[in-house]
mmCIF file of C-alpha atoms and ligand atoms in Angstrom:
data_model
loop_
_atom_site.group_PDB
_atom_site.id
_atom_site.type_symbol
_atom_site.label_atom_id
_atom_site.label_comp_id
_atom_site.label_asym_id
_atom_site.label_seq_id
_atom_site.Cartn_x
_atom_site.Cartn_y
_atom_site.Cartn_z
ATOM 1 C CA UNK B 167 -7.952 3.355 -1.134
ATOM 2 C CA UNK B 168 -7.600 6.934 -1.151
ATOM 3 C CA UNK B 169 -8.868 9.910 -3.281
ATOM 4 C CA UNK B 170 -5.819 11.255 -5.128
ATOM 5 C CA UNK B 171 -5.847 15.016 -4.969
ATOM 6 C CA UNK B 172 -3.611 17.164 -6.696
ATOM 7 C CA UNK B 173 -2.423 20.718 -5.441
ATOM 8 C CA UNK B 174 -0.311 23.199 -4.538
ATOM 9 C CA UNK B 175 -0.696 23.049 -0.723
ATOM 10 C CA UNK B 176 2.560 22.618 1.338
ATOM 11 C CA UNK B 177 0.201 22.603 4.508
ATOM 12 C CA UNK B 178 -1.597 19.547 3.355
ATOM 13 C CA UNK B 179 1.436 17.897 2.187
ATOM 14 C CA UNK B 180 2.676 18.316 5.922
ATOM 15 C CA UNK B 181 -0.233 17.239 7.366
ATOM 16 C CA UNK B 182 -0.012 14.236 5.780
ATOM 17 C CA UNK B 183 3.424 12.994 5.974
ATOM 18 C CA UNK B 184 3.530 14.033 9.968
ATOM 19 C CA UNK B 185 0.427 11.359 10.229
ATOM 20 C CA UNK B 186 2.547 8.679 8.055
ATOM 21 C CA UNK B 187 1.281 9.105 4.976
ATOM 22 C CA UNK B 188 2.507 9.558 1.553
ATOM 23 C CA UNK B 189 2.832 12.352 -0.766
ATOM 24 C CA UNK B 190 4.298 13.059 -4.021
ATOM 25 C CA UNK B 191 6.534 15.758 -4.433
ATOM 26 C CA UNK B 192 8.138 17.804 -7.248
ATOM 27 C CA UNK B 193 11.552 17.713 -7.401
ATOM 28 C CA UNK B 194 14.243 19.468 -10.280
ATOM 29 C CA UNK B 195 14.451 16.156 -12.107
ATOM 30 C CA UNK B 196 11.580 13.796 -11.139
ATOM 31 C CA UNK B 197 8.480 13.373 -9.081
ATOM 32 C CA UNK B 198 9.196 11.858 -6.179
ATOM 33 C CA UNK B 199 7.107 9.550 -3.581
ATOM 34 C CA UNK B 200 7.897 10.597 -0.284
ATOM 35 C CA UNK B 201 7.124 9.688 3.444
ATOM 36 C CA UNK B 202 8.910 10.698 7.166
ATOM 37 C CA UNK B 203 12.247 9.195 6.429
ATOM 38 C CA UNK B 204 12.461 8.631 9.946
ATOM 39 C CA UNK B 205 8.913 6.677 10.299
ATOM 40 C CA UNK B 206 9.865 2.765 9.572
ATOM 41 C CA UNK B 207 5.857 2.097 8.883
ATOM 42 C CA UNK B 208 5.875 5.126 6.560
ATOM 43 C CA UNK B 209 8.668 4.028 4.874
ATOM 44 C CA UNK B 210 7.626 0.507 4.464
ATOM 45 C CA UNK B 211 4.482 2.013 2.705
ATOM 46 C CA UNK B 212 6.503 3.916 0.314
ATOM 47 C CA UNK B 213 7.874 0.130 -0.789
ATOM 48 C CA UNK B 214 4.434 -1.415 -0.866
ATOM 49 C CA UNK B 215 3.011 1.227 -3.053
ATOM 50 C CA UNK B 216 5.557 0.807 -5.759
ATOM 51 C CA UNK B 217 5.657 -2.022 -5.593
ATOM 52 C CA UNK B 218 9.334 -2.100 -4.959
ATOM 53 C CA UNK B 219 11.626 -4.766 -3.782
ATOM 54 C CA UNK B 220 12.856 -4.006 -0.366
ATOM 55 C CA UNK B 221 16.569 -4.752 -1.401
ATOM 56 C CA UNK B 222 16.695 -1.498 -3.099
ATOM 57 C CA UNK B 223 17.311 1.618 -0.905
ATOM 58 C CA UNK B 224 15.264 4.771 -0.933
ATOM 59 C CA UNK B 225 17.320 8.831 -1.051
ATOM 60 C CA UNK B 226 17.053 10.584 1.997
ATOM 61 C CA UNK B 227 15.994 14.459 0.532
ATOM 62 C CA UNK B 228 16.850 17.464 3.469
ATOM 63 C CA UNK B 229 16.390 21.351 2.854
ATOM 64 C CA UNK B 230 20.656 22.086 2.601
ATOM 65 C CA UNK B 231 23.921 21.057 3.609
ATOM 66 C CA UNK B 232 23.547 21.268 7.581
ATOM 67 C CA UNK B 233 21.255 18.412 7.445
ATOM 68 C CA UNK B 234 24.110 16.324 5.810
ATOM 69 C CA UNK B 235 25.722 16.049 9.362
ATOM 70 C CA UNK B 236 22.943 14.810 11.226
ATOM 71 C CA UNK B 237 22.310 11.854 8.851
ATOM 72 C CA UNK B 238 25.932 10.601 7.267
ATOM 73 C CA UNK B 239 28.631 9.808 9.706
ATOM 74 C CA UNK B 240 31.136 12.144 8.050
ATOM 75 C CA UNK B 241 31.176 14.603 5.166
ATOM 76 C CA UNK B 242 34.457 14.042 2.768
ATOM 77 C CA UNK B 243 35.967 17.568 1.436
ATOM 78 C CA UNK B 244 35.189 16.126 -2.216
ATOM 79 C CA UNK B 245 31.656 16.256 -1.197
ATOM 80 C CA UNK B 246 31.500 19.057 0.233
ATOM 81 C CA UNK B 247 33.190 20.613 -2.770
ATOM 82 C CA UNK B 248 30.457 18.802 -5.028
ATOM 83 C CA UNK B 249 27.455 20.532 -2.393
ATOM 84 C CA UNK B 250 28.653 23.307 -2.522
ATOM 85 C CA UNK B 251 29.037 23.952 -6.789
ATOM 86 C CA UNK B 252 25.826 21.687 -7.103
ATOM 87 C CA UNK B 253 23.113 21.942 -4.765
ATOM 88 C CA UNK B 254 20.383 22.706 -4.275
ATOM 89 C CA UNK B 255 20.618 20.345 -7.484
ATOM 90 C CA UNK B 256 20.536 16.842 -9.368
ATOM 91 C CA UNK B 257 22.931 15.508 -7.622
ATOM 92 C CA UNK B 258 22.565 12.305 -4.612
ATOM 93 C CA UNK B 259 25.866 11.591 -2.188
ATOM 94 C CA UNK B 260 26.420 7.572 -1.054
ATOM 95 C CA UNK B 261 27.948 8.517 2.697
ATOM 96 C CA UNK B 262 28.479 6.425 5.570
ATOM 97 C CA UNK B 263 25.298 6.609 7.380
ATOM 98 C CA UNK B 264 24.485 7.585 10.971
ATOM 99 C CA UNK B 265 22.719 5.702 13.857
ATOM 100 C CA UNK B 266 19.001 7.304 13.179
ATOM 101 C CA UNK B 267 18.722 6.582 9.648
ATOM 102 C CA UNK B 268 16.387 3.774 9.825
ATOM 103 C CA UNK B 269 17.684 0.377 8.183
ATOM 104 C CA UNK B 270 14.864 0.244 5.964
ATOM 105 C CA UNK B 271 15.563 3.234 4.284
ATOM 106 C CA UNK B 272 19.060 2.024 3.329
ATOM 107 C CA UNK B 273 17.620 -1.328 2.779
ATOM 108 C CA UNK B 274 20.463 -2.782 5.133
ATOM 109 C CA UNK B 275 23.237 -0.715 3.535
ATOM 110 C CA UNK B 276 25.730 1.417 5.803
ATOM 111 C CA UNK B 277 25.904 4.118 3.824
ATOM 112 C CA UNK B 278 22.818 6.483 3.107
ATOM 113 C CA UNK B 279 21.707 8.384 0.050
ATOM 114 C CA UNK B 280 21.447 12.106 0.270
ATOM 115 C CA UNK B 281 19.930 14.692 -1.421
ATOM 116 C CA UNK B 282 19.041 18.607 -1.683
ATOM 117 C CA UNK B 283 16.414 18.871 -4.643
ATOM 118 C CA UNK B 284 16.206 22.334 -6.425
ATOM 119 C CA UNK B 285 12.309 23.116 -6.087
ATOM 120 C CA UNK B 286 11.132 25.547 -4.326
ATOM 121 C CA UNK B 287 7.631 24.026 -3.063
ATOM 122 C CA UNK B 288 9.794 21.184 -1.830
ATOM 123 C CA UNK B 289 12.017 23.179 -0.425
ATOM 124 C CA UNK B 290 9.958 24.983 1.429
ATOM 125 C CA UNK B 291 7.823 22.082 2.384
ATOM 126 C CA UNK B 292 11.021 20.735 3.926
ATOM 127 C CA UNK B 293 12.051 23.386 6.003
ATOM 128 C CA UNK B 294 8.741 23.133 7.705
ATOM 129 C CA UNK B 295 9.426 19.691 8.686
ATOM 130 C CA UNK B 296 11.168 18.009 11.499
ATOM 131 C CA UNK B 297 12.576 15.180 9.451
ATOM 132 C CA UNK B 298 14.071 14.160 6.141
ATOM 133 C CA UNK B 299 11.684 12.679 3.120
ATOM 134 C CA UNK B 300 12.429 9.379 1.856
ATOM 135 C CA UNK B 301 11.703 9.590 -1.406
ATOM 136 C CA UNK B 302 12.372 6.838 -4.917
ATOM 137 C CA UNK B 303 10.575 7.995 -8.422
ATOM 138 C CA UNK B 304 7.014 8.602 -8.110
ATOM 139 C CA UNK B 305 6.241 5.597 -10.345
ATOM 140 C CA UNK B 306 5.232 1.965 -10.046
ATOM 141 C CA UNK B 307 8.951 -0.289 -10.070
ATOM 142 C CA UNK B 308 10.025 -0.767 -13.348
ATOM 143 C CA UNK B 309 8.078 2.340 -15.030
ATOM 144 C CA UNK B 310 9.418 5.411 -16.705
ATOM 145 C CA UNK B 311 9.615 8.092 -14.131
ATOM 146 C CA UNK B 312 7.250 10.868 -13.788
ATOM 147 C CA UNK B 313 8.209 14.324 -14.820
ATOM 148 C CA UNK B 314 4.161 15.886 -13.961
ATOM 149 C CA UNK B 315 1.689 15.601 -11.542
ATOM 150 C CA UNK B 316 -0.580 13.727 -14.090
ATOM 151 C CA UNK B 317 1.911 11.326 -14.482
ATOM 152 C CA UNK B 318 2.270 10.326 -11.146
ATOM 153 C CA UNK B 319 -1.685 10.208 -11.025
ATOM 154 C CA UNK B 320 -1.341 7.287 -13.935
ATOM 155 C CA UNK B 321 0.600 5.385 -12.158
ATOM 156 C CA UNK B 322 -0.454 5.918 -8.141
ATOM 157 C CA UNK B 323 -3.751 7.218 -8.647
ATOM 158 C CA UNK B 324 -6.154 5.519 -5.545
ATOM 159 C CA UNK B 325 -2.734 4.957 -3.550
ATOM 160 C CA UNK B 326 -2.086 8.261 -2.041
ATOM 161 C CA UNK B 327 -4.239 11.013 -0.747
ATOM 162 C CA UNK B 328 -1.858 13.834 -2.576
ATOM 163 C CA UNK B 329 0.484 15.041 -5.145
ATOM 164 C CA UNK B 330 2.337 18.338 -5.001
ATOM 165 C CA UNK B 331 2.057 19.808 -8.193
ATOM 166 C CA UNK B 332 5.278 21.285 -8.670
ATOM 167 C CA UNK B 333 4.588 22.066 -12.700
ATOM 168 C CA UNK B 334 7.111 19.643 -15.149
ATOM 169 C CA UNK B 335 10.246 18.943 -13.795
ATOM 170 C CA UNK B 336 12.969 20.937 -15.154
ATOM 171 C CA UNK B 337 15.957 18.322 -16.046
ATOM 172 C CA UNK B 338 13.919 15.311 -16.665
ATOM 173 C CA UNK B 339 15.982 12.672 -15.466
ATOM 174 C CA UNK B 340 17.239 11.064 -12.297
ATOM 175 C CA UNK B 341 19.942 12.936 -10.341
ATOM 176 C CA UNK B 342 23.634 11.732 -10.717
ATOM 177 C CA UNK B 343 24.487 9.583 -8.094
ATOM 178 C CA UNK B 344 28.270 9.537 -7.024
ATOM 179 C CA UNK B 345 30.186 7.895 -4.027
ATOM 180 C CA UNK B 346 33.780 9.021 -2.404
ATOM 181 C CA UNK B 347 37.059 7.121 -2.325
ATOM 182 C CA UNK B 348 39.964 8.904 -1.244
ATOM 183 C CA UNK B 349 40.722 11.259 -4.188
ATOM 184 C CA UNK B 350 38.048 9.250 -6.222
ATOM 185 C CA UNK B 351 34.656 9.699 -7.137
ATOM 186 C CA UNK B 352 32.608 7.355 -8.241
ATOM 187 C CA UNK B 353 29.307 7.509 -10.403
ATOM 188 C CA UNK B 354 26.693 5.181 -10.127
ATOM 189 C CA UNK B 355 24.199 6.550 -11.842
ATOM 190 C CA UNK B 356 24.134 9.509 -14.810
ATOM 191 C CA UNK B 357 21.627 12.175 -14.440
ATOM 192 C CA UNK B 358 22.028 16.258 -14.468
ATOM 193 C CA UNK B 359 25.714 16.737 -13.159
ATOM 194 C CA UNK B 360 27.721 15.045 -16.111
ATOM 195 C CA UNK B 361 31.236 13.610 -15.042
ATOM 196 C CA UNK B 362 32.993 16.531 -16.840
ATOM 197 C CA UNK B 363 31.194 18.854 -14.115
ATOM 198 C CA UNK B 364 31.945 16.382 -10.997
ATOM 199 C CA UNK B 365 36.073 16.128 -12.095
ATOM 200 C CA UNK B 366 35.718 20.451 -12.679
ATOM 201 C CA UNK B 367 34.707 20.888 -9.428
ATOM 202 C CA UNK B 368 36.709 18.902 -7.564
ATOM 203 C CA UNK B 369 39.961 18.297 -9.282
ATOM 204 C CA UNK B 370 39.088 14.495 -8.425
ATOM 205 C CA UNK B 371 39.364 11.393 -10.882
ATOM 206 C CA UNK B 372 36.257 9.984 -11.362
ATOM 207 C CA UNK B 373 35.005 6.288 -12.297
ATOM 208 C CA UNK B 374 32.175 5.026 -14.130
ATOM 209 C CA UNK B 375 30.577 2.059 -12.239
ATOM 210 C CA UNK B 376 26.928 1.854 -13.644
ATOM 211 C CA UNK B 377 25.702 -1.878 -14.478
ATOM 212 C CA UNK B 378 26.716 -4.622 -12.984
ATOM 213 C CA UNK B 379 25.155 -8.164 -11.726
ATOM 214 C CA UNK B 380 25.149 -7.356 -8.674
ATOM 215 C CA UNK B 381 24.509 -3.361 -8.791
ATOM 216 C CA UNK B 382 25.701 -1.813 -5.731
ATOM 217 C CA UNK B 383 22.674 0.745 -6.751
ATOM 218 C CA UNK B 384 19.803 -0.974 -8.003
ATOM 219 C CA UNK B 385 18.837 1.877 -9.702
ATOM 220 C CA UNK B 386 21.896 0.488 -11.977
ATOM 221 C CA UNK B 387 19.764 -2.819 -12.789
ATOM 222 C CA UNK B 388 19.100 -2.505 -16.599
ATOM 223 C CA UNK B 389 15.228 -3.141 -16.676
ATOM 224 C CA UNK B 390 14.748 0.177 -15.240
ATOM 225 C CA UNK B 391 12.621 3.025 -16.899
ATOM 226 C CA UNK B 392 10.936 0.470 -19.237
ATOM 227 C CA UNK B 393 7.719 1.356 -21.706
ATOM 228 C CA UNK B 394 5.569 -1.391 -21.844
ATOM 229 C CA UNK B 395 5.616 -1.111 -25.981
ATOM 230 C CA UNK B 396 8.937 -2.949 -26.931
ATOM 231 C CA UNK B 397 11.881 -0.268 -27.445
ATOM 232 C CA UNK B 398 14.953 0.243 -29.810
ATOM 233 C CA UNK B 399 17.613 2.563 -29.356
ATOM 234 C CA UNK B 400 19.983 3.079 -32.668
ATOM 235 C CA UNK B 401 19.951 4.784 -36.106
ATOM 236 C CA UNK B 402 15.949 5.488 -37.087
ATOM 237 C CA UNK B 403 16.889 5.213 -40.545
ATOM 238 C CA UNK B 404 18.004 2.281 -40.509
ATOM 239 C CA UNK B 405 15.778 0.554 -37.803
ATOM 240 C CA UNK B 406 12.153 2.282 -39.590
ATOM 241 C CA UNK B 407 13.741 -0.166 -42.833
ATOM 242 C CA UNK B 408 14.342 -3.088 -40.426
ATOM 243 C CA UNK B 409 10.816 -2.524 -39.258
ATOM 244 C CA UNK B 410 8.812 -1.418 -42.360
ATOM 245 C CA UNK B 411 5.254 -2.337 -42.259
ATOM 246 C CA UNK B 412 4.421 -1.956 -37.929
ATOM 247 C CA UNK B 413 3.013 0.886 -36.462
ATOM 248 C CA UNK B 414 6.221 2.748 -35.379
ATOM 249 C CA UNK B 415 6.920 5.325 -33.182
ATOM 250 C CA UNK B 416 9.973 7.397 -33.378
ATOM 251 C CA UNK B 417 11.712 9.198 -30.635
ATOM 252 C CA UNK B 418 14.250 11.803 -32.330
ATOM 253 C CA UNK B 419 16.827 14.222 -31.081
ATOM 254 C CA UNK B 420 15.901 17.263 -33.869
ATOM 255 C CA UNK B 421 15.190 15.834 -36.853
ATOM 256 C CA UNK B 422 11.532 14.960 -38.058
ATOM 257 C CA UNK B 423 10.179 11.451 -38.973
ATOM 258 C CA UNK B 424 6.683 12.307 -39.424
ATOM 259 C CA UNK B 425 6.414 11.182 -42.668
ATOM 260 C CA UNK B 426 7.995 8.004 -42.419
ATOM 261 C CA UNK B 427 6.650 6.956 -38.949
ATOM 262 C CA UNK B 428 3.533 6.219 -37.337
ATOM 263 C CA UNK B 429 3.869 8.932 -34.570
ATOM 264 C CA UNK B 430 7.252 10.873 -34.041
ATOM 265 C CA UNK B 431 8.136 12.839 -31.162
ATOM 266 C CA UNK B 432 10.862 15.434 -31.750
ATOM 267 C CA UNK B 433 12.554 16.046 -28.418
ATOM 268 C CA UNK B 434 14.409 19.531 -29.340
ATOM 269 C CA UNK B 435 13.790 20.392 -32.640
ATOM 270 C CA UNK B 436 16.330 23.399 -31.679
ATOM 271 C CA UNK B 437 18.916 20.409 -31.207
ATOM 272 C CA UNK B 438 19.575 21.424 -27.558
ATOM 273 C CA UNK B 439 20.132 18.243 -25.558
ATOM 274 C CA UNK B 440 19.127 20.293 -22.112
ATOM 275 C CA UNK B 441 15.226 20.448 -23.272
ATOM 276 C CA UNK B 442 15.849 17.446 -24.953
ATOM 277 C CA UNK B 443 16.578 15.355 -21.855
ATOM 278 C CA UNK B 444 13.728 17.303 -19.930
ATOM 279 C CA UNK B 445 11.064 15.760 -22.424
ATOM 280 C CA UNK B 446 12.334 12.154 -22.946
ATOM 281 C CA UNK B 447 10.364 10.748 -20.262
ATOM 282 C CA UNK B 448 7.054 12.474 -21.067
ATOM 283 C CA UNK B 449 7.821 10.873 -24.912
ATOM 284 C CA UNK B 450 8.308 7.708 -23.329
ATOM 285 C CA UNK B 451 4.723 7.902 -21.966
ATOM 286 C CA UNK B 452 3.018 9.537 -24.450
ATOM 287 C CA UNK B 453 4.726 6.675 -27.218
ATOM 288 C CA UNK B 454 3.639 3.935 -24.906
ATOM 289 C CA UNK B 455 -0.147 5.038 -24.743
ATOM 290 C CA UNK B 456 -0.178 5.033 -28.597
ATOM 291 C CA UNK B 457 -1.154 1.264 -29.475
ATOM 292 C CA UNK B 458 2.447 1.108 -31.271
ATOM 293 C CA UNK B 459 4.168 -2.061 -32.337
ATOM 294 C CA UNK B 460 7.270 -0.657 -31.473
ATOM 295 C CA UNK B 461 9.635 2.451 -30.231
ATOM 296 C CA UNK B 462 12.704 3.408 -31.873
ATOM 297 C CA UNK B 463 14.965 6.042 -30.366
ATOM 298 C CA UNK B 464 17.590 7.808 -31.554
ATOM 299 C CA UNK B 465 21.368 7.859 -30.010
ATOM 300 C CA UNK B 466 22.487 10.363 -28.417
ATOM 301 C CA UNK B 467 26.184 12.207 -29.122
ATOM 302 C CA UNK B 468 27.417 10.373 -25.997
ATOM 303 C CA UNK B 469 28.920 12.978 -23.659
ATOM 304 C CA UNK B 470 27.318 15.020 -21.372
ATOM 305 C CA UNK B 471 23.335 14.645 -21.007
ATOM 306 C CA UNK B 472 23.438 12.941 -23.558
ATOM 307 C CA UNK B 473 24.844 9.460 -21.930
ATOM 308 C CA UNK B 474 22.631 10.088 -19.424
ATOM 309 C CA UNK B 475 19.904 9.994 -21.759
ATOM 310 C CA UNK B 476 21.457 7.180 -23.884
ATOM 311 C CA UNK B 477 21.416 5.721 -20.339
ATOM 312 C CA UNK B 478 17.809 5.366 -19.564
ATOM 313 C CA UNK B 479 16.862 4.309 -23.295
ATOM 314 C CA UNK B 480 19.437 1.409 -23.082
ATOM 315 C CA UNK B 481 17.503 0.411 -19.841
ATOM 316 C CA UNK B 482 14.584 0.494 -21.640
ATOM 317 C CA UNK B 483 15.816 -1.296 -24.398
ATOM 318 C CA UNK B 484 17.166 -4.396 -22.382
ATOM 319 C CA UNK B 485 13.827 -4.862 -20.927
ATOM 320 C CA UNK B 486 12.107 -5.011 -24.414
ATOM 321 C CA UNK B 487 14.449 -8.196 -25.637
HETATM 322 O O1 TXA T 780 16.406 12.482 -8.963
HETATM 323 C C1 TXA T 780 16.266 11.581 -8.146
HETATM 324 O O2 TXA T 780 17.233 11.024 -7.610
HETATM 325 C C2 TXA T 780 14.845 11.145 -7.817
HETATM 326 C C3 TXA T 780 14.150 12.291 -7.074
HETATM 327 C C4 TXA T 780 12.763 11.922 -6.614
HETATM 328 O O3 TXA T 780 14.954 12.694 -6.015
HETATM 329 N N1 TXA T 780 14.836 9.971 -7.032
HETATM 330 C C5 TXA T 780 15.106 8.750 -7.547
HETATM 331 O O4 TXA T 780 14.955 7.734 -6.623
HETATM 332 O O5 TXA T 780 15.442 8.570 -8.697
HETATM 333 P P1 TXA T 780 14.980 6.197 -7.047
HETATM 334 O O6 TXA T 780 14.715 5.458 -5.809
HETATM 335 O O7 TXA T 780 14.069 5.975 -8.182
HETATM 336 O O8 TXA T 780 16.473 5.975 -7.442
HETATM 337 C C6 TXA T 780 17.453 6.118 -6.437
HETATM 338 C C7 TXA T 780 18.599 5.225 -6.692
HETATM 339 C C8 TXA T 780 18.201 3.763 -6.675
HETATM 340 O O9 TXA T 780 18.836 3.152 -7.776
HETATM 341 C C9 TXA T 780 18.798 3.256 -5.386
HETATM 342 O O10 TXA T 780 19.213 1.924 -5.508
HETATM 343 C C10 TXA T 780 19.957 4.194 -5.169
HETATM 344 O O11 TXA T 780 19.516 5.424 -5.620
HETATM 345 N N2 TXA T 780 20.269 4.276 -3.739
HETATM 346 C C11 TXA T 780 19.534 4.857 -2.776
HETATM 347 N N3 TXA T 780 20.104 4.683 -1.574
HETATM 348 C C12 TXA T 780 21.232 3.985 -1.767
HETATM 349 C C13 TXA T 780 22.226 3.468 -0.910
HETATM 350 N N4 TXA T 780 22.187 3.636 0.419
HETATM 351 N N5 TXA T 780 23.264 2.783 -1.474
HETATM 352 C C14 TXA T 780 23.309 2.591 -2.799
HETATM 353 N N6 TXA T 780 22.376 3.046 -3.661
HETATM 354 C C15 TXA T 780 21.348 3.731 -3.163
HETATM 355 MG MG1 MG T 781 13.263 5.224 -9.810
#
């Protein structure tokens, strides 16, 4: 058991993680839980705190792009096209991985996930280190991410000495994950960097592969970012008349249920789906605590963030059924 601090000191976060242990860190999109990448014991901890199931592989995160060369075997010109529009930023590269990425990082796999997050405590914490942070969401398996320090303190609180407090995370959801093929991309997970932006910067055709039975990136399982309180994603007019007479709470792009819910939280009321994706997760928590029968959320217009976001709910949504 450990005291849980929270702070602002890069030192301390150093000091830890150089002496195995783990810390969570801010990050662009979410809070992450990170150890010494290259530390198999570290890393093994990272998997035992979350609870996670060693089959699914952890992102390497290094301060910029000449890092990239030390850890994947070879750097395709559609990735470095992709580094160079997109990072620092919320965006993860599948490469073939070299000799000293530990196995258990990659969970087996040859190819390694890579990273540059856009934070500047992390940042600089990273260029103070000697080796790359393995780092999954900051949250128990199976949880909604965290997007705050206090967040992270819910869920780990007791199981780490410290959390970076980094303020809220920016974009609010997982980075895009994407892989290379020849001339094609491929995106395993949405997040930050929609496809539009990927195919723009590249001149590459991208594919879609997000669920499948066998995910090749478990992130891609659907009974990911789950509330505990059963979830609904559709039309909240319709669903609050399917569901007349529970204690409902409504997630909503801009437009107000207050009247006809139990709780609502209005992501944007401005309509903008940016500050709408960066609060989704924080409704998802703050919903959950709220002795609700059920969630309903709202579709998004699916393009851009916005399947990313209608993403994460659909996750949630499988779980609840
Ligand atoms: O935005 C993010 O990506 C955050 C912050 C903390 O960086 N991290 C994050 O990590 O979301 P995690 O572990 O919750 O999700 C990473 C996803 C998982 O679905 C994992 O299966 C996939 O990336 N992944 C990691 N390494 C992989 C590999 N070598 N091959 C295939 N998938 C991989
Ligand atoms: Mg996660």
């Amino acid at each position: 058991m450990f005291t849980t601090d929270i702070g602002t000191d890069t030192a301390r976060a150093k000091h830890y993680l150089e002496h195995g242990e783990l810390v969570a860190i801010p990050t662009e999109t979410v809070y992450g839980l990170a150890a010494n990448g290259l530390d198999a014991s570290a890393v093994a901890s990272i998997y035992r705190v979350k609870n996670r199931p060693q089959f699914n592989p952890l992102i390497l995160h290094v301060a910029n792009e000449v890092q990239f060369s030390k850890w994947a075997k070879q750097i395709p010109s559609h990735c470095r096209s992709l580094i160079k529009a997109f990072t620092p930023g919320p965006i993860t590269f599948l490469l073939d991985k070299s000799e000293q990425v530990p196995d258990l990082v990659t969970a087996g796999s040859k190819r390694v996930a890579l990273r540059i997050p856009d934070h500047a405590l992390t940042l600089g914490l990273l260029a103070q280190l000697e080796f790359p942070l393995a780092a999954p969401s900051a949250n128990p398996s199976g949880y909604v991410s965290p997007v705050t320090a206090l967040h992270v303190k819910e869920g780990l609180d007791g199981k780490i000495p410290y959390i970076l407090d980094g303020g809220t995370c920016k974009v609010g959801l997982e980075s895009t994950i994407v892989s290379f093929d020849n001339n094609l991309i491929r995106i395993h997970r949405l997040g930050g960097i929609s496809e539009k932006d990927i195919q723009h910067a590249t001149g590459a055709n991208t594919e879609l592969s997000l669920a499948h039975d066998q995910p090749e990136s478990p992130g891609q399982l659907k009974s990911h970012y789950a509330t505990s309180t059963p979830l609904l994603v559709g039309d909240i007019s319709q669903m609050l008349t399917q569901h007349h007479g529970k204690r409902i709470g409504v997630i909503s792009f801009y437009r107000d249920y207050n009247q006809v819910s139990t709780v609502n939280y209005v992501l944007s009321p401005q309509g903008d789906v940016t500050e709408a994706a960066s609060s989704l997760f924080s409704a998802m928590r703050e919903l959950d605590r709220s002795q609700l029968d059920i969630i309903l959320a709202e579709s998004f217009p699916d393009e851009g963030l916005g399947k990313a976001i209608n993403d994460r709910l659909n996750r949630a949504a499988f779980s609840a059924q």
